[in-house]
Structures are given as structure tokens and as C-alpha cells.
GROMACS .gro file of C-alpha atoms in nm:
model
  205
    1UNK     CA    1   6.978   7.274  -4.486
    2UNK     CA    2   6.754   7.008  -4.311
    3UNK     CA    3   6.814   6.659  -4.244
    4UNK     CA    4   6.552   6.442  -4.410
    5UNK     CA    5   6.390   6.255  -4.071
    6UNK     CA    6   6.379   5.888  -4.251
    7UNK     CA    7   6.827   5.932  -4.280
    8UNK     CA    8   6.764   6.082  -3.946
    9UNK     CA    9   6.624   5.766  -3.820
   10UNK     CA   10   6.830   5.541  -3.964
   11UNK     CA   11   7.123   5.680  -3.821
   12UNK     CA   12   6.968   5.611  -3.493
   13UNK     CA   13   6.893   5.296  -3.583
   14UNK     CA   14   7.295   5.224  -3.741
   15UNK     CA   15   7.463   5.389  -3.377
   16UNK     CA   16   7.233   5.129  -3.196
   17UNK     CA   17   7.317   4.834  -3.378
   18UNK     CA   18   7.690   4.919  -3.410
   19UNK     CA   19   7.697   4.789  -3.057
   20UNK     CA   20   7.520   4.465  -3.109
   21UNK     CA   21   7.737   4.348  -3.367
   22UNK     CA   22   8.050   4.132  -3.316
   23UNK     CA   23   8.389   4.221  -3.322
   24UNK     CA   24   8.463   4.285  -3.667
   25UNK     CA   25   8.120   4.256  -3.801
   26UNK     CA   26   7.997   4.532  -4.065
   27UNK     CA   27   7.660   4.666  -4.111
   28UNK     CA   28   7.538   4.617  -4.497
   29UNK     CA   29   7.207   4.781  -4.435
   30UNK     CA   30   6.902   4.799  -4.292
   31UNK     CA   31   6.538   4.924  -4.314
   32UNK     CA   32   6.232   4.992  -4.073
   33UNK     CA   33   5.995   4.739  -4.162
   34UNK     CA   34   5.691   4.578  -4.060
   35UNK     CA   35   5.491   4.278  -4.179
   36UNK     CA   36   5.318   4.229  -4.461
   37UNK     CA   37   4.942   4.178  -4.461
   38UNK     CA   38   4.815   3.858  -4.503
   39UNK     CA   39   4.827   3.518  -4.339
   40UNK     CA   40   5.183   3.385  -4.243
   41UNK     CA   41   5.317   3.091  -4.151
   42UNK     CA   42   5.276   2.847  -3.837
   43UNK     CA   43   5.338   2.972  -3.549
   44UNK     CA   44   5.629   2.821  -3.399
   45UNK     CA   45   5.527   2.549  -3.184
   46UNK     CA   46   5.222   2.372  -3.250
   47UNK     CA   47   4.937   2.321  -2.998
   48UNK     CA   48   5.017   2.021  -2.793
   49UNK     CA   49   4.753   1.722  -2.767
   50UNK     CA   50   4.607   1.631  -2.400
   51UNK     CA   51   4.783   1.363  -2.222
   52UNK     CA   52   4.557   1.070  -2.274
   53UNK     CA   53   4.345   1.019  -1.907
   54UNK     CA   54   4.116   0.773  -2.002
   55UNK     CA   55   3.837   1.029  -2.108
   56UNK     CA   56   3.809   1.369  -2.207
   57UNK     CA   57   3.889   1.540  -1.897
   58UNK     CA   58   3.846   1.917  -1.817
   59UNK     CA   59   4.069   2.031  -2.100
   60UNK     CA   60   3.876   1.804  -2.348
   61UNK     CA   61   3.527   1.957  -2.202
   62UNK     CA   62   3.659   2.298  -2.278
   63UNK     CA   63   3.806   2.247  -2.615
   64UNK     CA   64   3.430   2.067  -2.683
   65UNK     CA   65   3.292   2.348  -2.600
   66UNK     CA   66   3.496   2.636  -2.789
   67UNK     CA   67   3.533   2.431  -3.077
   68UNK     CA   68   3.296   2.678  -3.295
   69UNK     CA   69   3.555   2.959  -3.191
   70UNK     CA   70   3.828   2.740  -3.346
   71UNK     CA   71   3.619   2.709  -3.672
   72UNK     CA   72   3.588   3.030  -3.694
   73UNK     CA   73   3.942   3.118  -3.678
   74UNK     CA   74   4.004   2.907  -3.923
   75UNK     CA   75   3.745   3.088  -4.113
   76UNK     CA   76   3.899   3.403  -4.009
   77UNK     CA   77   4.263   3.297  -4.184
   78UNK     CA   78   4.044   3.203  -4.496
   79UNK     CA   79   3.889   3.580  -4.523
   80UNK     CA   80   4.266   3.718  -4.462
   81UNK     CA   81   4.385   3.514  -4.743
   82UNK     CA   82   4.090   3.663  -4.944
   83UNK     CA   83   4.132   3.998  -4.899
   84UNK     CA   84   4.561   3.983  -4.831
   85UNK     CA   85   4.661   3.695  -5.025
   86UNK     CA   86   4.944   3.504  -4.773
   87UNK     CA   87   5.261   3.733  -4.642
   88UNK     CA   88   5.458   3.415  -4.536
   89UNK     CA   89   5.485   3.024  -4.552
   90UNK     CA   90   5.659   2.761  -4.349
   91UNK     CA   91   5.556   2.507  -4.082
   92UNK     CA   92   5.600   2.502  -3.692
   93UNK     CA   93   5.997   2.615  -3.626
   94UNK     CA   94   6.084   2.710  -3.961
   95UNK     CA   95   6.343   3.029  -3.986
   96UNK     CA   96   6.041   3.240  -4.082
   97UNK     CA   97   5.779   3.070  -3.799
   98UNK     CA   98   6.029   3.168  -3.613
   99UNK     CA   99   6.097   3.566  -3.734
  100UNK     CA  100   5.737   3.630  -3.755
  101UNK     CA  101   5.696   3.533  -3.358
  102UNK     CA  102   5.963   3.739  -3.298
  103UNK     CA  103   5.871   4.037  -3.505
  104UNK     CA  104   5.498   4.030  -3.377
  105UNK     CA  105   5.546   3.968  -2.999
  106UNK     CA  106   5.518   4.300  -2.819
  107UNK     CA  107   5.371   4.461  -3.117
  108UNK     CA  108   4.995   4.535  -2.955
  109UNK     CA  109   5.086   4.663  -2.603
  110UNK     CA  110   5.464   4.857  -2.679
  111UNK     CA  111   5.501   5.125  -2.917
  112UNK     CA  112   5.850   5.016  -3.083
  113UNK     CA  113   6.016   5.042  -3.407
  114UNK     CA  114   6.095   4.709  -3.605
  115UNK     CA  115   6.426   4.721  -3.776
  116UNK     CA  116   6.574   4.476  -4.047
  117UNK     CA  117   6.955   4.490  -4.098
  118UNK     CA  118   7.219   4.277  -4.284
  119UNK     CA  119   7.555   4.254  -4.175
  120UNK     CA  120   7.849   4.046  -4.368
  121UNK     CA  121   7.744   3.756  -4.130
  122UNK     CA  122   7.375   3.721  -4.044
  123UNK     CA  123   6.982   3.860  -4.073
  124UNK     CA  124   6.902   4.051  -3.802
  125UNK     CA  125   6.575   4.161  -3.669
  126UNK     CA  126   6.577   4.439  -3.369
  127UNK     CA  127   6.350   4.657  -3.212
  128UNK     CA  128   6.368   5.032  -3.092
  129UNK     CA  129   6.324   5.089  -2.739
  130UNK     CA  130   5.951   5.188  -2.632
  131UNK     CA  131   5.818   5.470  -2.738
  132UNK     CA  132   5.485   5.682  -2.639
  133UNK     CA  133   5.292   5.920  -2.809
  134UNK     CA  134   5.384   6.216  -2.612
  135UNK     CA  135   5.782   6.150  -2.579
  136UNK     CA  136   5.904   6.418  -2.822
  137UNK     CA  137   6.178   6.381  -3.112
  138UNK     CA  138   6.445   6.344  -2.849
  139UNK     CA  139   6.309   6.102  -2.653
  140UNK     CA  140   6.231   5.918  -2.965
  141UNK     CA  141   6.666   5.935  -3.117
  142UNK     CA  142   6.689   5.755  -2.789
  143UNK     CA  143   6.479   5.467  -2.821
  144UNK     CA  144   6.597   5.432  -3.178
  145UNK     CA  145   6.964   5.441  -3.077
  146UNK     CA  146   6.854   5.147  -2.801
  147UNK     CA  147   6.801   4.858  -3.045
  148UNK     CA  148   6.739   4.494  -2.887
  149UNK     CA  149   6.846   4.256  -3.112
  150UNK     CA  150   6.476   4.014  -3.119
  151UNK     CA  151   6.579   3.688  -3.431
  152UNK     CA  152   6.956   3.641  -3.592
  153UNK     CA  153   7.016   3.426  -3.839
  154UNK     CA  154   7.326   3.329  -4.054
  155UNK     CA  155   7.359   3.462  -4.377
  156UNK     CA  156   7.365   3.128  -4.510
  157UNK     CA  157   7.050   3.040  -4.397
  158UNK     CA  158   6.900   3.305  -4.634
  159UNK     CA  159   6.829   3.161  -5.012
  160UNK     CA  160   6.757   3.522  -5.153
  161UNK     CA  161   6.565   3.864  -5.120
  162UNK     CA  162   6.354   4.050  -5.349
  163UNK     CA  163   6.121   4.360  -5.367
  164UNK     CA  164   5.844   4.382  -5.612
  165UNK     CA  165   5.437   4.401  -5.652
  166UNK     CA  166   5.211   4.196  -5.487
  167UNK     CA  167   4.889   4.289  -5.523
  168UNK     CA  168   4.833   4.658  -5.529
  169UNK     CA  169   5.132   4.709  -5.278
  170UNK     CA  170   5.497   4.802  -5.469
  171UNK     CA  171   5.693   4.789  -5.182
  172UNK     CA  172   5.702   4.460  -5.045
  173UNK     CA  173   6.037   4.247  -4.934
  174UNK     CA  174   6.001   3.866  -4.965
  175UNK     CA  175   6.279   3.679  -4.793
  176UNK     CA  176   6.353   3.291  -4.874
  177UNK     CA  177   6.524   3.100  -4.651
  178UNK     CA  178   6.737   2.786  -4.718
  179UNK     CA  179   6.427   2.545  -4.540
  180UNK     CA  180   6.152   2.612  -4.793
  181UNK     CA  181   6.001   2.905  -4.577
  182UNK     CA  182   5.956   3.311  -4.649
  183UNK     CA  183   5.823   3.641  -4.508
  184UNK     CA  184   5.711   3.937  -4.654
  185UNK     CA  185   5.805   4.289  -4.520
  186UNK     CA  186   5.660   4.608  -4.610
  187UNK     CA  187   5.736   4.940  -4.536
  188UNK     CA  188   5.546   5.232  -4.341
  189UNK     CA  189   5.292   5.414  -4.519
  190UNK     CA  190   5.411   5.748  -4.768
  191UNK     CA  191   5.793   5.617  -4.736
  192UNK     CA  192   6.050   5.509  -5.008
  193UNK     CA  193   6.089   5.153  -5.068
  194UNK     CA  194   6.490   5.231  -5.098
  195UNK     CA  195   6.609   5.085  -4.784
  196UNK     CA  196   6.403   4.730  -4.847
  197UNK     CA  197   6.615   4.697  -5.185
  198UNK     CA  198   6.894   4.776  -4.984
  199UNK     CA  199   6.837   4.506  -4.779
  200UNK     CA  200   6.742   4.293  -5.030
  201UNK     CA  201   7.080   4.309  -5.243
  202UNK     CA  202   7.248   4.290  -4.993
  203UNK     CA  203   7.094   3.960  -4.889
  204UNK     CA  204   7.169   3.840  -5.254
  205UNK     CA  205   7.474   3.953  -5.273
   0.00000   0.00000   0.00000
């Protein structure tokens, strides 16, 4: 009898967190996940105005002179929200400004697993330990088994969870939090949406 890899992997993923968790704290469950496509909310802290010199200074010369780069990256969000539609809202330091930084930093140079779990008491967001493509499947248990906990959050901060359609993708999570914000999770490519509805009742429960 073999052991299906995705229960494999979240078993690695359940021995790591069981030692971030407080005393007394149960796992409710928990799901590799990544972000959905689309544009998301602010990032969490807002570009910060020049100190007024009494003229424009070296800083304003420079943002003169990239200011066509800056149009076009607000042209660029405009194209993602063509083709993606929008994976998140909320404004500068809202809960999910604030997962979305933390889920995305690292994401380009490290090769690590995102995980979303729910315990009795908060949201959690961790993150395997690095990974390369050469490292072989027991290399890999041990990364999985060395979770960093990246964004908490109480439970109460969390206004609900569901999974549904959007667009042509089935399997997407959208979490709303308490401060008017959400994020959208999907899962990796050819695998069962099962552990994002697990996460998601047990957010509304």
C-alpha cells in the first residue's frame, strides 16, 4: 500500500507546526497554498513623501525622471486586473496588506513551501524550510517538518472563509477579515481543493 505524497506532506507540515503552537493549542487544519493571481492589496506601508528642502532636491530629480516607469506600473496593475481580476483588497497595514507581504517575501530567490493552518486560537501562515531542486524526497520531509511561522493572527480577527469559482479557477480560498480587507489563496496545480475547505470551515466555524 502507498502513501498518497499530498497526506505525506501534510504530515510534515502538522509535526512542524506542532512545535510552534502554544501550550495547549490544537491544530484545526491546514493546506499548502499560494496566492491567487491578480492584483492585491497595498502593500503595507506606503511610500513616504520627501522631507520638504526648499526645492526638489536629488530625490525629487530622480522621481522626475522615472516618473514614466511609475505610470507604467500603474498601467501594469491595470492589465493584471484585466486578465486576473483582483486576488485581495485592503489599504496600507490592513490584516491582509499585511499577510500578502509576508506570504510573498522570499518567494523569488528561496524555494519554500507556503502553508496555511488554523488552530482553535489564530490564522497562521508558515513556510517550509528551503528547498532546491536536487535535494531528494528526504531532504525535502525535512524542510517541510521545519516550518517558520511568517503572519499570526487571532481567530477573531477573521470575519469568514470560503472556497468557490472565480473566474475559470474552482479552487480558490477568500479570507475576510474583521477590517474590511481579504486574500485569495489557491492551490498548486493538478491537486484537490480539500484541504482549502478544510481551512475554510474551520475558519467559520
Amino acid at each position: 500500500m502507498t502513501t498518497d505524497p499530498v497526506d505525506g506532506r501534510r504530515e510534515r507540515y502538522a509535526e512542524g507546526l506542532a512545535r510552534l503552537l502554544d501550550p495547549g493549542e490544537q491544530l484545526r487544519a491546514l493546506a499548502q497554498a499560494r496566492e491567487g493571481m491578480g492584483a492585491g492589496p497595498a502593500d503595507p506601508q506606503p511610500p513616504q513623501p520627501p522631507a520638504d528642502g526648499g526645492g526638489p532636491g536629488f530625490l525629487g530629480v530622480v522621481l522626475n525622471v522615472l516618473g514614466p516607469i511609475i505610470t507604467f506600473g500603474r498601467l501594469d496593475d491595470a492589465v493584471t486586473r484585466l486578465f486576473f481580476g483582483v486576488s485581495g483588497r485592503g489599504g496600507p497595514g490592513s490584516a491582509a496588506s499585511l499577510l500578502r507581504h509576508a506570504l510573498t517575501v522570499g518567494k523569488v530567490t528561496d524555494l519554500r513551501e507556503s502553508v496555511l493552518a488554523v488552530t482553535d486560537k489564530r490564522l497562521l501562515l508558515a513556510t517550509t524550510g528551503r528547498m532546491t531542486l536536487t535535494s531528494g524526497a528526504a531532504a525535502d520531509d525535512r524542510a517541510r517538518s521545519d516550518l517558520e511561522v511568517r503572519f499570526a493572527l487571532p481567530r477573531a480577527a477573521v470575519a469568514g472563509a470560503r472556497v468557490g469559482w472565480y473566474r475559470l479557477n474552482p479552487r480558490r480560498l477568500r479570507i475576510d477579515f474583521t477590517d474590511g480587507s481579504w486574500l485569495a489563496f489557491t492551490v498548486p496545480l493538478g491537486e484537490s481543493a480539500r484541504p482549502l475547505r478544510e481551512v475554510a470551515s474551520a475558519l467559520s466555524g
